[in-house]
Tab-separated table of C-alpha atoms in Angstrom:
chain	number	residue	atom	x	y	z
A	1	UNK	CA	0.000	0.000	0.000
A	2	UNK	CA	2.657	2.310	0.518
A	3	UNK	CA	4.462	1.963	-2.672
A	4	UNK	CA	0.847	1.964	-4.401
A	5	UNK	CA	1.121	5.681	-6.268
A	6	UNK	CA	4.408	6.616	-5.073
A	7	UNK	CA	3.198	6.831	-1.508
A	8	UNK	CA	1.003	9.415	-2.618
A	9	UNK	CA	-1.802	7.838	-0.311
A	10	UNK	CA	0.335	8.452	3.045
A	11	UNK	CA	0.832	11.897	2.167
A	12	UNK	CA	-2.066	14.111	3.087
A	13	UNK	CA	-0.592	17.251	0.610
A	14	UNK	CA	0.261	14.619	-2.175
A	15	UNK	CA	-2.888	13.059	-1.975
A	16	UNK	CA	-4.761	15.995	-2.496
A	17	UNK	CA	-2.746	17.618	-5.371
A	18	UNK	CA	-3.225	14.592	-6.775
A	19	UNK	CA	-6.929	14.675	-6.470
A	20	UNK	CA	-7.702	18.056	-7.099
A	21	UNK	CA	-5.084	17.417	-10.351
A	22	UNK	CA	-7.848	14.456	-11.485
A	23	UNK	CA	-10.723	16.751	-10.829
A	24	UNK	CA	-9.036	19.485	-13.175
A	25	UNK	CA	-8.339	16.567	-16.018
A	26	UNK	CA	-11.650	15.469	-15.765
A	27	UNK	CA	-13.661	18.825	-15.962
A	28	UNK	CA	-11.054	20.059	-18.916
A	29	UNK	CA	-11.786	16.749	-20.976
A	30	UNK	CA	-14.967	16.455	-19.668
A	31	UNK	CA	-16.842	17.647	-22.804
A	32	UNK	CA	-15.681	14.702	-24.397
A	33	UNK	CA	-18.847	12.496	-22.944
A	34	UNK	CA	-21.545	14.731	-25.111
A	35	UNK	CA	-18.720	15.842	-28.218
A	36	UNK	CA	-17.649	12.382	-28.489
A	37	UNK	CA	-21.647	10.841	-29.410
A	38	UNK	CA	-22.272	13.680	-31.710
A	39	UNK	CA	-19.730	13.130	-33.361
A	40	UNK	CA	-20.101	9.564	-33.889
A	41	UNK	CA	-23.953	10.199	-34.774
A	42	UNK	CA	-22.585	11.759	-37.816
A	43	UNK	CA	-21.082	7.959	-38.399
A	44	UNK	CA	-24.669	6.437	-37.812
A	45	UNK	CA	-24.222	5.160	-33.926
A	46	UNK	CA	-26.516	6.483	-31.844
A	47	UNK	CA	-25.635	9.115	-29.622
A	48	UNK	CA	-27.737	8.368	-26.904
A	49	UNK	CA	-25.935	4.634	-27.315
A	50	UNK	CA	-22.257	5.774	-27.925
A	51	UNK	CA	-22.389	8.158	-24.778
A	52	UNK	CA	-22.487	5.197	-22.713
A	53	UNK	CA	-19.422	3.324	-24.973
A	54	UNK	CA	-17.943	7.043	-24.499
A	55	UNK	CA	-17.814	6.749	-20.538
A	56	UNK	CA	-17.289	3.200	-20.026
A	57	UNK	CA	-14.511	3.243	-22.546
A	58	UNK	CA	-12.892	6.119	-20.300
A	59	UNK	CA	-13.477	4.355	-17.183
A	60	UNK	CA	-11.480	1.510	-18.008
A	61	UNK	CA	-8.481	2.950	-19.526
A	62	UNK	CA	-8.010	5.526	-16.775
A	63	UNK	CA	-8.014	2.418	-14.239
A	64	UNK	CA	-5.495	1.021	-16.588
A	65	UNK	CA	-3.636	4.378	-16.145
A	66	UNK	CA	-4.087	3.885	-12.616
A	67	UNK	CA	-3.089	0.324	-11.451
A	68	UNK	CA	-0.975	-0.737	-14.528
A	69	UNK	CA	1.023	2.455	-15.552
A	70	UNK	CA	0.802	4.460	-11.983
A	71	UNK	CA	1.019	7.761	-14.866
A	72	UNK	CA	-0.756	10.534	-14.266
A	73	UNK	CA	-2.885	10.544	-18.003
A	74	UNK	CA	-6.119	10.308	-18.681
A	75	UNK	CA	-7.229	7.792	-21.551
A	76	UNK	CA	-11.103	9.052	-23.465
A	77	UNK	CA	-11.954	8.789	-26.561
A	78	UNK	CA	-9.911	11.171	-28.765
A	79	UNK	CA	-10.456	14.317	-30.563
A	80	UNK	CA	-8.979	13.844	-33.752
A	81	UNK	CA	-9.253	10.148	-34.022
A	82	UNK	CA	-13.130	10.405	-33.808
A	83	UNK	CA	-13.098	12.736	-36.427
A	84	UNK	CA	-10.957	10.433	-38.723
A	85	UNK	CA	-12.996	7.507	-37.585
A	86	UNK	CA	-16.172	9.570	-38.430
A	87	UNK	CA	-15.537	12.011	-42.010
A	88	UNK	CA	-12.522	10.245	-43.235
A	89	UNK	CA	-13.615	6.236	-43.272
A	90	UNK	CA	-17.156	7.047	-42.767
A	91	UNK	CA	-18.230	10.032	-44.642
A	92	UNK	CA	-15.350	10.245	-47.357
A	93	UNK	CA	-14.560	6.882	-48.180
A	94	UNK	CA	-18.199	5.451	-47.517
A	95	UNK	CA	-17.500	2.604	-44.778
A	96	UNK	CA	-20.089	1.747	-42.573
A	97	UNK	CA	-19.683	2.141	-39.074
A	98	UNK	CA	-19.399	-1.156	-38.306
A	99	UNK	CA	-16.409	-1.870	-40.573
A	100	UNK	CA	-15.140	1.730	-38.906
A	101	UNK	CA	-15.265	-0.277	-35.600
A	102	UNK	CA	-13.573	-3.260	-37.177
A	103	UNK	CA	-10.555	-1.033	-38.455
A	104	UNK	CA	-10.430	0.233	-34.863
A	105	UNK	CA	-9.823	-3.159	-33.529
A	106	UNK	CA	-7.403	-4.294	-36.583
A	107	UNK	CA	-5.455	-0.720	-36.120
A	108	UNK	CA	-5.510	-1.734	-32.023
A	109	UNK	CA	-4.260	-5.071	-32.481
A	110	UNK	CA	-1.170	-3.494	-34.269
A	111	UNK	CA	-0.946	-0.607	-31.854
A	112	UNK	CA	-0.751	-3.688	-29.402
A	113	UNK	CA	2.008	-5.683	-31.123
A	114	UNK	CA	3.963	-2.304	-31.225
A	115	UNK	CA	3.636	-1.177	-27.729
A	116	UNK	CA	4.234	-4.854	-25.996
A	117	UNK	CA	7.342	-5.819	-28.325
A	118	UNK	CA	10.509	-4.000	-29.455
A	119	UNK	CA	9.026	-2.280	-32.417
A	120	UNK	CA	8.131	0.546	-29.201
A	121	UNK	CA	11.470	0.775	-28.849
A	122	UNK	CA	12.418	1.130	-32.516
A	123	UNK	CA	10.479	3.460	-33.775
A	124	UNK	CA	10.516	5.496	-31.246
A	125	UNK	CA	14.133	5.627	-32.019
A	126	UNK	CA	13.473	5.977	-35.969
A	127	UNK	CA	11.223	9.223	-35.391
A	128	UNK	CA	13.210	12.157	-35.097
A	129	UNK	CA	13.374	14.135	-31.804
A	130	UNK	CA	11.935	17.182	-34.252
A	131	UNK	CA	8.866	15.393	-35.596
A	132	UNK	CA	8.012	14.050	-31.826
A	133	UNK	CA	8.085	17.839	-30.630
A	134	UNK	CA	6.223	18.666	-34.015
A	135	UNK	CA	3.224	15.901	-32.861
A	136	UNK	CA	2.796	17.348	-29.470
A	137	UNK	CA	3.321	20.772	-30.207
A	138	UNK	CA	0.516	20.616	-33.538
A	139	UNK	CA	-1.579	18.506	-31.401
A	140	UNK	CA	-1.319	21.913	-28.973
A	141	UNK	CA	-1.946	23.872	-31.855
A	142	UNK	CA	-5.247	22.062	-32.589
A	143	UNK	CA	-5.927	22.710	-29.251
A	144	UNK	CA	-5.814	26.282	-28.912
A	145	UNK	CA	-7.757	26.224	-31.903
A	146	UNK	CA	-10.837	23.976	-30.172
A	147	UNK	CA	-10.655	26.132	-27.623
A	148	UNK	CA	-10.530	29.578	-29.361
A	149	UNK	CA	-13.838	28.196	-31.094
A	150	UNK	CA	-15.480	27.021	-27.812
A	151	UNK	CA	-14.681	30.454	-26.576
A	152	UNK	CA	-15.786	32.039	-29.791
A	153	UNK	CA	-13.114	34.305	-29.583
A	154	UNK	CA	-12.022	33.149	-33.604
A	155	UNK	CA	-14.881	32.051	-36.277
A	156	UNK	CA	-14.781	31.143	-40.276
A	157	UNK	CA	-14.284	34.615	-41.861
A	158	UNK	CA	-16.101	36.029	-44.468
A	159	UNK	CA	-12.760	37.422	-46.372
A	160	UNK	CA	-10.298	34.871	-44.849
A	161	UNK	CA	-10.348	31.614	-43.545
A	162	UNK	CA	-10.599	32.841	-39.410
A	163	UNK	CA	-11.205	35.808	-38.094
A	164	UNK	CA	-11.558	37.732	-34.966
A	165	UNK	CA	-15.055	36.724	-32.894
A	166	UNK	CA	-17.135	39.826	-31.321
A	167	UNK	CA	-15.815	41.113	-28.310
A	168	UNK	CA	-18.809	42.412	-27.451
A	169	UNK	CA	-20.263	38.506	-27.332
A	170	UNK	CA	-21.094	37.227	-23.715
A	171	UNK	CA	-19.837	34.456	-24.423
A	172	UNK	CA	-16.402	35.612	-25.959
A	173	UNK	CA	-16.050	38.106	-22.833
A	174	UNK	CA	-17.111	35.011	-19.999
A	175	UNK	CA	-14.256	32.894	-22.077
A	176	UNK	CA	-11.728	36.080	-21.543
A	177	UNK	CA	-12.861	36.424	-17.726
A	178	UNK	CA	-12.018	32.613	-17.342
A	179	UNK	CA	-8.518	32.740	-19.416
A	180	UNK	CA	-7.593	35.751	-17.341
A	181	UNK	CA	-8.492	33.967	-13.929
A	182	UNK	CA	-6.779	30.669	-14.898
A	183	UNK	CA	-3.250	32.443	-15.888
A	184	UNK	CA	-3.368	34.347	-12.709
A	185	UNK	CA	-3.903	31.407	-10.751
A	186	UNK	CA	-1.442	28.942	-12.505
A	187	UNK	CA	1.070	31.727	-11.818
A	188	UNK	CA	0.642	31.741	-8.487
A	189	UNK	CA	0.528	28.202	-8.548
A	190	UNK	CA	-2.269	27.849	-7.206
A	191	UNK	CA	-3.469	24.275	-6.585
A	192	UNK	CA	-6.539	23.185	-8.502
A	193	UNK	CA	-6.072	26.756	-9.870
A	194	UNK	CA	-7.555	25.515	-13.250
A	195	UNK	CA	-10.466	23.943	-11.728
A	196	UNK	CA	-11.131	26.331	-9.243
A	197	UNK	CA	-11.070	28.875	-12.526
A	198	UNK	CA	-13.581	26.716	-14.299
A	199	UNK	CA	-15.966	26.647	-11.070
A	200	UNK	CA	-15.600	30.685	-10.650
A	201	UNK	CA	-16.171	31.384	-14.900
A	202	UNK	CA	-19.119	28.790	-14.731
A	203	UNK	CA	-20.952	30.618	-11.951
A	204	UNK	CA	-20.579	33.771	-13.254
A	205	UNK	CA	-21.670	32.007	-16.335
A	206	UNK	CA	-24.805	31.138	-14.349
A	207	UNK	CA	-25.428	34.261	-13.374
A	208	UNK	CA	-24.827	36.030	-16.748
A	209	UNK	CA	-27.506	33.908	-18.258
A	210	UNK	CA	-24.703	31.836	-20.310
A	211	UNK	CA	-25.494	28.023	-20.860
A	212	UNK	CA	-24.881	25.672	-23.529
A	213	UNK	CA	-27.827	23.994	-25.006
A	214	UNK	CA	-27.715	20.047	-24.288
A	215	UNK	CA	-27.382	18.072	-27.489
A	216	UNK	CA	-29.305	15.576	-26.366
A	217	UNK	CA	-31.007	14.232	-23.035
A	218	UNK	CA	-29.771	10.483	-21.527
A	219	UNK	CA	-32.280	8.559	-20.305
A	220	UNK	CA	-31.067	5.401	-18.319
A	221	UNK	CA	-33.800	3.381	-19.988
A	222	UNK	CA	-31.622	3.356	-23.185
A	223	UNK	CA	-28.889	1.559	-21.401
A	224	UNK	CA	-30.844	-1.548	-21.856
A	225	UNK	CA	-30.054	-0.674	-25.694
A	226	UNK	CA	-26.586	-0.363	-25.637
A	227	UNK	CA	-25.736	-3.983	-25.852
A	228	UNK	CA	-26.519	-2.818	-30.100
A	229	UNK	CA	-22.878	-1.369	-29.835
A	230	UNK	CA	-21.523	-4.501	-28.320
A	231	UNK	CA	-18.746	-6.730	-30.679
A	232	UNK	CA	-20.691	-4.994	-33.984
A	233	UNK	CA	-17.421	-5.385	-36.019
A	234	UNK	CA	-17.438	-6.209	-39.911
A	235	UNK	CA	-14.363	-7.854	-41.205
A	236	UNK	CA	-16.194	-8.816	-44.222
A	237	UNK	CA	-14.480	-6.373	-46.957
A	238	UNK	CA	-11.200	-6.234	-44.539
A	239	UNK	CA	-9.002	-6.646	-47.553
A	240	UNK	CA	-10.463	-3.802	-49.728
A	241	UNK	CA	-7.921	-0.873	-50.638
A	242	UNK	CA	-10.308	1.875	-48.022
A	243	UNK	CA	-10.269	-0.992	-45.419
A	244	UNK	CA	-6.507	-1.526	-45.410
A	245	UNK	CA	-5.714	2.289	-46.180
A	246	UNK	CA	-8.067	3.370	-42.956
A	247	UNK	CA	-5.844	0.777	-41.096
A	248	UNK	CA	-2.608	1.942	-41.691
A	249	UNK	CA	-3.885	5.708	-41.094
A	250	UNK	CA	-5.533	4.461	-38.171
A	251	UNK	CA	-2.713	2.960	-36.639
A	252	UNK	CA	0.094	5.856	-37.256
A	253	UNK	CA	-2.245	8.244	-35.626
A	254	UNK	CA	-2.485	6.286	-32.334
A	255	UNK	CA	0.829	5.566	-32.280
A	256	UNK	CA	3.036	8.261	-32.782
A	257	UNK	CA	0.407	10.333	-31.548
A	258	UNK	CA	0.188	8.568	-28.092
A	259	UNK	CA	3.974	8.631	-28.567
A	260	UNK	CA	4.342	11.991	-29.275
A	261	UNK	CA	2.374	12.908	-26.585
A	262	UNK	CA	3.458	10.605	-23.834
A	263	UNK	CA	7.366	12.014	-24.494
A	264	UNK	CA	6.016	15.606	-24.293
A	265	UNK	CA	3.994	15.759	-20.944
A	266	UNK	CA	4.670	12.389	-18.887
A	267	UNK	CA	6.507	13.764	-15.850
A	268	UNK	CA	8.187	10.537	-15.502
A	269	UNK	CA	9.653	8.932	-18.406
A	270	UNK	CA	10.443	5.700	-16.402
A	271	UNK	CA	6.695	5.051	-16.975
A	272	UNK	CA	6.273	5.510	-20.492
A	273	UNK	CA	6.678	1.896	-21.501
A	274	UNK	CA	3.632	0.457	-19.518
A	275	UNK	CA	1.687	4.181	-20.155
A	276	UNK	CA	2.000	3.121	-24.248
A	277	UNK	CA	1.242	-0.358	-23.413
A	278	UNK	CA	-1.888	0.575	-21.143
A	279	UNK	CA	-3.293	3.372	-24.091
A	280	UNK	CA	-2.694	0.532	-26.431
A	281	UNK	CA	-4.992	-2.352	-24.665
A	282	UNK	CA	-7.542	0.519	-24.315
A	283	UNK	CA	-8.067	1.568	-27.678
A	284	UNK	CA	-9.004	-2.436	-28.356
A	285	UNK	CA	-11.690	-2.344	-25.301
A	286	UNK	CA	-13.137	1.150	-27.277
A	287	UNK	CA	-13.421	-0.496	-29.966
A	288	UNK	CA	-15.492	-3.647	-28.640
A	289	UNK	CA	-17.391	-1.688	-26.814
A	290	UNK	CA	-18.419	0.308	-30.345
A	291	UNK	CA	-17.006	3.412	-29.949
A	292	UNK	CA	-13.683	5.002	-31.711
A	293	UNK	CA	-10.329	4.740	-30.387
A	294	UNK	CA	-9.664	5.676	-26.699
A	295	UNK	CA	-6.596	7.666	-26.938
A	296	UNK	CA	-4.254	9.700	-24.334
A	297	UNK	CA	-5.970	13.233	-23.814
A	298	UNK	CA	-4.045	16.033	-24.198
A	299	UNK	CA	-6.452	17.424	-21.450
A	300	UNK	CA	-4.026	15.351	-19.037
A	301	UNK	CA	-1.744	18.415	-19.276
A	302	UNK	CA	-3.876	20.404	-17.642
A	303	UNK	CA	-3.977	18.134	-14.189
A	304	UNK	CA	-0.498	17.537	-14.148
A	305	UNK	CA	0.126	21.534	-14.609
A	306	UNK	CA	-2.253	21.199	-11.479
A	307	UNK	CA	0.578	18.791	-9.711
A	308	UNK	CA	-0.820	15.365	-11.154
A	309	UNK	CA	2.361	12.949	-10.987
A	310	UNK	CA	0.841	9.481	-10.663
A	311	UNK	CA	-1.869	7.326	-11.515
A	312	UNK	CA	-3.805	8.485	-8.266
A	313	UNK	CA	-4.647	11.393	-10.914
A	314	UNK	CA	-6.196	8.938	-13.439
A	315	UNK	CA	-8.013	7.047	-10.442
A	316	UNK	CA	-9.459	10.081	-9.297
A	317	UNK	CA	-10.833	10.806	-13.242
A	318	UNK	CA	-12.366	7.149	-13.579
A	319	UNK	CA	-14.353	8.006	-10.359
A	320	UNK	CA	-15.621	11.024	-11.958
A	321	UNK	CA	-16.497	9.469	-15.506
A	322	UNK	CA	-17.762	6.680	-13.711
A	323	UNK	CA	-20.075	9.490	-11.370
A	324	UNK	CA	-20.755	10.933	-14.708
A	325	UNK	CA	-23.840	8.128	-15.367
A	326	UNK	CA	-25.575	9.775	-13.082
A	327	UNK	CA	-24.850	13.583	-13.210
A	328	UNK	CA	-24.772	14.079	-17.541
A	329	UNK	CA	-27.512	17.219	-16.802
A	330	UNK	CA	-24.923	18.699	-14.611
A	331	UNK	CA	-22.742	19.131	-17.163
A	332	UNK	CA	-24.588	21.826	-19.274
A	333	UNK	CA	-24.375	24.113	-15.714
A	334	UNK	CA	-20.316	23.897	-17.391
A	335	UNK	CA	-20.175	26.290	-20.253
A	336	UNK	CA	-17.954	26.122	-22.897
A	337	UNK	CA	-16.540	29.018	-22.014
A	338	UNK	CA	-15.805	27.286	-18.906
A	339	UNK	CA	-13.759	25.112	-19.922
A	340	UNK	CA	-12.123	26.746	-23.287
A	341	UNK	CA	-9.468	28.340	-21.531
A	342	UNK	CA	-7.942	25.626	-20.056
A	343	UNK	CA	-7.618	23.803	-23.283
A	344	UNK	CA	-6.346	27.112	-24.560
A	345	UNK	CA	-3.160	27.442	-21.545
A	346	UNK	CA	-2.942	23.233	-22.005
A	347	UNK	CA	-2.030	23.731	-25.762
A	348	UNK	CA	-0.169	26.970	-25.510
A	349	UNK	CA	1.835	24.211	-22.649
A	350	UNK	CA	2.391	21.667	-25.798
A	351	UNK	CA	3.186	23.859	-27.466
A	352	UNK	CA	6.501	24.781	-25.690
A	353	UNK	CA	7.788	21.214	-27.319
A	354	UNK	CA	9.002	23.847	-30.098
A	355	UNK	CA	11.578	24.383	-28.317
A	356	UNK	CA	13.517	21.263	-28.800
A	357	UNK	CA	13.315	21.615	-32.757
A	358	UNK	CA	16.282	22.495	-34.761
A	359	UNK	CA	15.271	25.913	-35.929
A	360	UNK	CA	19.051	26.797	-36.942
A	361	UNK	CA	18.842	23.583	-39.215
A	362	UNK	CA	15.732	23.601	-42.495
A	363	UNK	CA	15.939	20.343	-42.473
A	364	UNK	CA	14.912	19.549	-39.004
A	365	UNK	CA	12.534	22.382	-38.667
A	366	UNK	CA	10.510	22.412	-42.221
A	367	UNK	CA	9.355	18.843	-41.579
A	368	UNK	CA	8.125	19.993	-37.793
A	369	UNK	CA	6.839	23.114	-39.293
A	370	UNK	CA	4.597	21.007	-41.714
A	371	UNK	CA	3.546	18.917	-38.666
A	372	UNK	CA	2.378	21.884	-36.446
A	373	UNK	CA	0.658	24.060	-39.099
A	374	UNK	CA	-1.249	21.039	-41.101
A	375	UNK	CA	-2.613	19.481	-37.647
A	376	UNK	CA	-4.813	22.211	-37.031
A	377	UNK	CA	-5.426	24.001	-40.679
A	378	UNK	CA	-6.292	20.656	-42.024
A	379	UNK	CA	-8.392	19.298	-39.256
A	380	UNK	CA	-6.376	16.213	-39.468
A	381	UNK	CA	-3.628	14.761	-37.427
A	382	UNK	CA	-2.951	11.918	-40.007
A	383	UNK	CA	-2.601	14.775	-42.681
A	384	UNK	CA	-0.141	16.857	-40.881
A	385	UNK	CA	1.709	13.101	-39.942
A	386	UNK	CA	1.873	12.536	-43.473
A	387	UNK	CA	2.964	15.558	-44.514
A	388	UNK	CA	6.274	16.040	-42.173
A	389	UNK	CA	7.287	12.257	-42.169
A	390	UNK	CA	7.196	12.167	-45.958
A	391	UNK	CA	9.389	15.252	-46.266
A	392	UNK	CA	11.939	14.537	-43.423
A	393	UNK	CA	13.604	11.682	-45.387
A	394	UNK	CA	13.316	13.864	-48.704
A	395	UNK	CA	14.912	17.147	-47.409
A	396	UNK	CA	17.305	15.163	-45.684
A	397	UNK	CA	18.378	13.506	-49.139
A	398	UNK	CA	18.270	16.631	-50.756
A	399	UNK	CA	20.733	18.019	-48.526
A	400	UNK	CA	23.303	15.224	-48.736
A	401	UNK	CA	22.388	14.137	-45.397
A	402	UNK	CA	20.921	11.030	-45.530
A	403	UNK	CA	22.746	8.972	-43.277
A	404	UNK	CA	21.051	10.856	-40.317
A	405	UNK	CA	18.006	9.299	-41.269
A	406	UNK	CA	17.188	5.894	-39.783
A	407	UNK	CA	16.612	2.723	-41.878
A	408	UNK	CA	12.853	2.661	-40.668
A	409	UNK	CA	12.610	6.623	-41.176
A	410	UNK	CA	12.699	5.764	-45.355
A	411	UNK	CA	10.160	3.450	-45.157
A	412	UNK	CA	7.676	5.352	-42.707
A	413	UNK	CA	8.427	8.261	-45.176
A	414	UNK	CA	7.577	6.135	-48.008
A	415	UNK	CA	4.353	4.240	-46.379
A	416	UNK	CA	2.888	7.820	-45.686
A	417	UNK	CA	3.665	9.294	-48.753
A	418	UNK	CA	1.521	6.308	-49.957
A	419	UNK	CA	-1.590	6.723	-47.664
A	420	UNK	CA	-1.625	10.435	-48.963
A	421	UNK	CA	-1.638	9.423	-52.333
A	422	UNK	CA	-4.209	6.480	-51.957
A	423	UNK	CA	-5.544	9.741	-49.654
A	424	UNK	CA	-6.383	11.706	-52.633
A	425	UNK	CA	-8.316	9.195	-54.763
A	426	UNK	CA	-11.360	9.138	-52.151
């Protein structure tokens, strides 16, 4: 018991920096239990189905973070990979959702195989220290972006592609309120500053007459229902050119984004090994229980900014998914606005991985620079992948320098420049 989280239990300050660090990863990735099922609906599962799969899914690999990694991150389903899952297999190439779930558990299996053998090892050593601060730091970018829009402080422009939101919008000025609060209190290190911030701005939110409208309504009558997502995979056109193609897209996403990720914000690094492992038996329970791929949240930056160092952090978020069942409603009293400047600080965080990137050396930083600005303009993590680990072998050729370039770097180079041409013919 007293090794059990690093002793955090016997320490009375430990144990709640810990737990006030899980409440703060929880409330920042909380929107994830009503984005997550409209997102899917747009795939054809039922939201009022896949918010259960959404929870339970969550649950379970935050216990995994708890008891088998002892790491302070928060497993949900991702941002990102839901939208792949959803417009890219779905909507663009035409799958149904069922073979989306099957390409989930194919991609999971091989996510599996990676993390439990020495292929972790390998290609964690073939990518680049650039293009693993390019992942987290674009995945950052992406962030600030979600959270500029939550906070409507940006929105599509009418002469360019973004523009500035109306300052004079409640909603913009509650989001502004809440940013201002949660800087002053991380830099007085506050503890639970974040979530104390999102309590305060969702008050005043209260007050103000701000409040999201719920998407939908749970009713606990449609759990008896959700056995329809359960082990609904179709393997029967698993050797088709979109089937394979989602795969391999599919399974270079989780990875070196969990990897990516993982390297930029674990405190610990001794844990990273059964951290990858745990996020990579969790995407295959997400998958049969018919949802899309449970992934590492960025959001966990924000409770280990709040002093989150073990898996105490995660334990304390699966009590509060778990709690969730029961308290959905609740969750509208949480404005967007709430919550959007936390993911804005928890990118701008990520996005401090820039500094380990060549920017003396082209060669090193174009490929990251592709990375960063293609995550978020394209609305596609596998897009901005592609992009920056097809062009780090080339630029590295081009400048007589390919011997830095590991053996499995060429052929990752080659298999994405592949997936973005098979890319363009759907």
């Amino acid at each position: 018991m007293k090794k059990l989280f690093d002793g955090a239990l016997q320490q009375r300050k430990s144990l709640q920096r810990e737990i006030i660090a899980g409440i703060t990863a929880f409330f920042a990735i909380s929107y994830i239990i009503i984005v997550n099922p409209m997102i899917l609906a747009d795939a054809g599962i039922p939201a009022e189905l896949s918010v259960f799969a959404t929870i339970f899914s969550s649950v379970i690999g935050c216990l995994l973070m708890a008891f088998w990694s002892d790491a302070p991150i928060v497993l949900t389903p991702g941002m990102g990979i839901n939208a792949f899952f959803t417009y890219t297999i779905c909507v663009n190439m035409g799958l149904h959702w069922h073979e989306a779930i099957a390409i989930s558990l194919v991609s999971g299996l091989i996510f599996v195989f990676v993390a439990c053998t020495k292929w972790c090892t390998r290609l964690s050593q073939a990518v680049p220290g650039s293009l693993k601060s390019a992942i987290t730091a674009g995945i950052g970018l992406y962030l600030v972006e979600i959270g500029l829009e939550k906070a409507q402080l940006i929105q599509r422009g009418a002469n360019s592609m973004v523009e500035l939101g109306s300052l004079t919008n409640p909603v913009a000025l509650l989001a502004i309120f809440g940013l201002i609060l949660s800087l002053l209190f991380y830099f007085r290190k506050v503890m639970g500053g974040f979530f104390i911030a999102i309590l305060v701005t969702s008050v005043v939110g209260y007050f103000a007459g701000i409040r999201d409208a719920a998407p939908m309504d749970l009713n606990f009558a449609n759990l008896a229902f959700y056995p329809q997502l359960l082990l609904k995979a179709d393997f029967s056109n698993m050797m088709s050119i979109p089937f394979l193609l989602s795969v391999f897209s599919m399974s270079m996403i989780m990875i070196f984004e969990t990897m990516g990720l993982l390297e930029g914000i674990l405190p610990d690094q001794r844990k990273f090994k059964k951290t990858f492992e745990g996020s990579a038996f969790t995407t295959m329970f997400s998958g049969l229980l018919g949802t899309s791929p449970t992934v590492a949240a960025a959001e966990s930056a924000a409770g280990i900014a709040s002093g989150g160092r073990t898996g105490l952090m995660a334990l304390t978020a699966a009590v509060l998914f778990a709690l969730s069942l029961f308290f959905i409603p609740l969750l509208s009293f949480v404005p967007q606005a709430a919550i959007a400047p936390v993911i804005i600080i928890t990118g701008a965080m990520m996005m401090q991985q820039l500094q380990y990137v060549e920017f003396n050396d082209f060669s090193e930083w174009f490929p990251a620079f592709l990375v960063v600005v293609l995550i978020p303009w394209s609305g596609s993590i596998s897009t901005g992948l592609a992009f920056g680990f097809t062009a780090y072998p080339l630029l590295k050729l081009m400048n007589g320098r390919r011997q830095e370039v590991h053996v499995l770097g060429y052929g990752l180079g080659f298999l994405f420049l592949l997936n973005l041409v098979f890319q363009a013919g759907f």
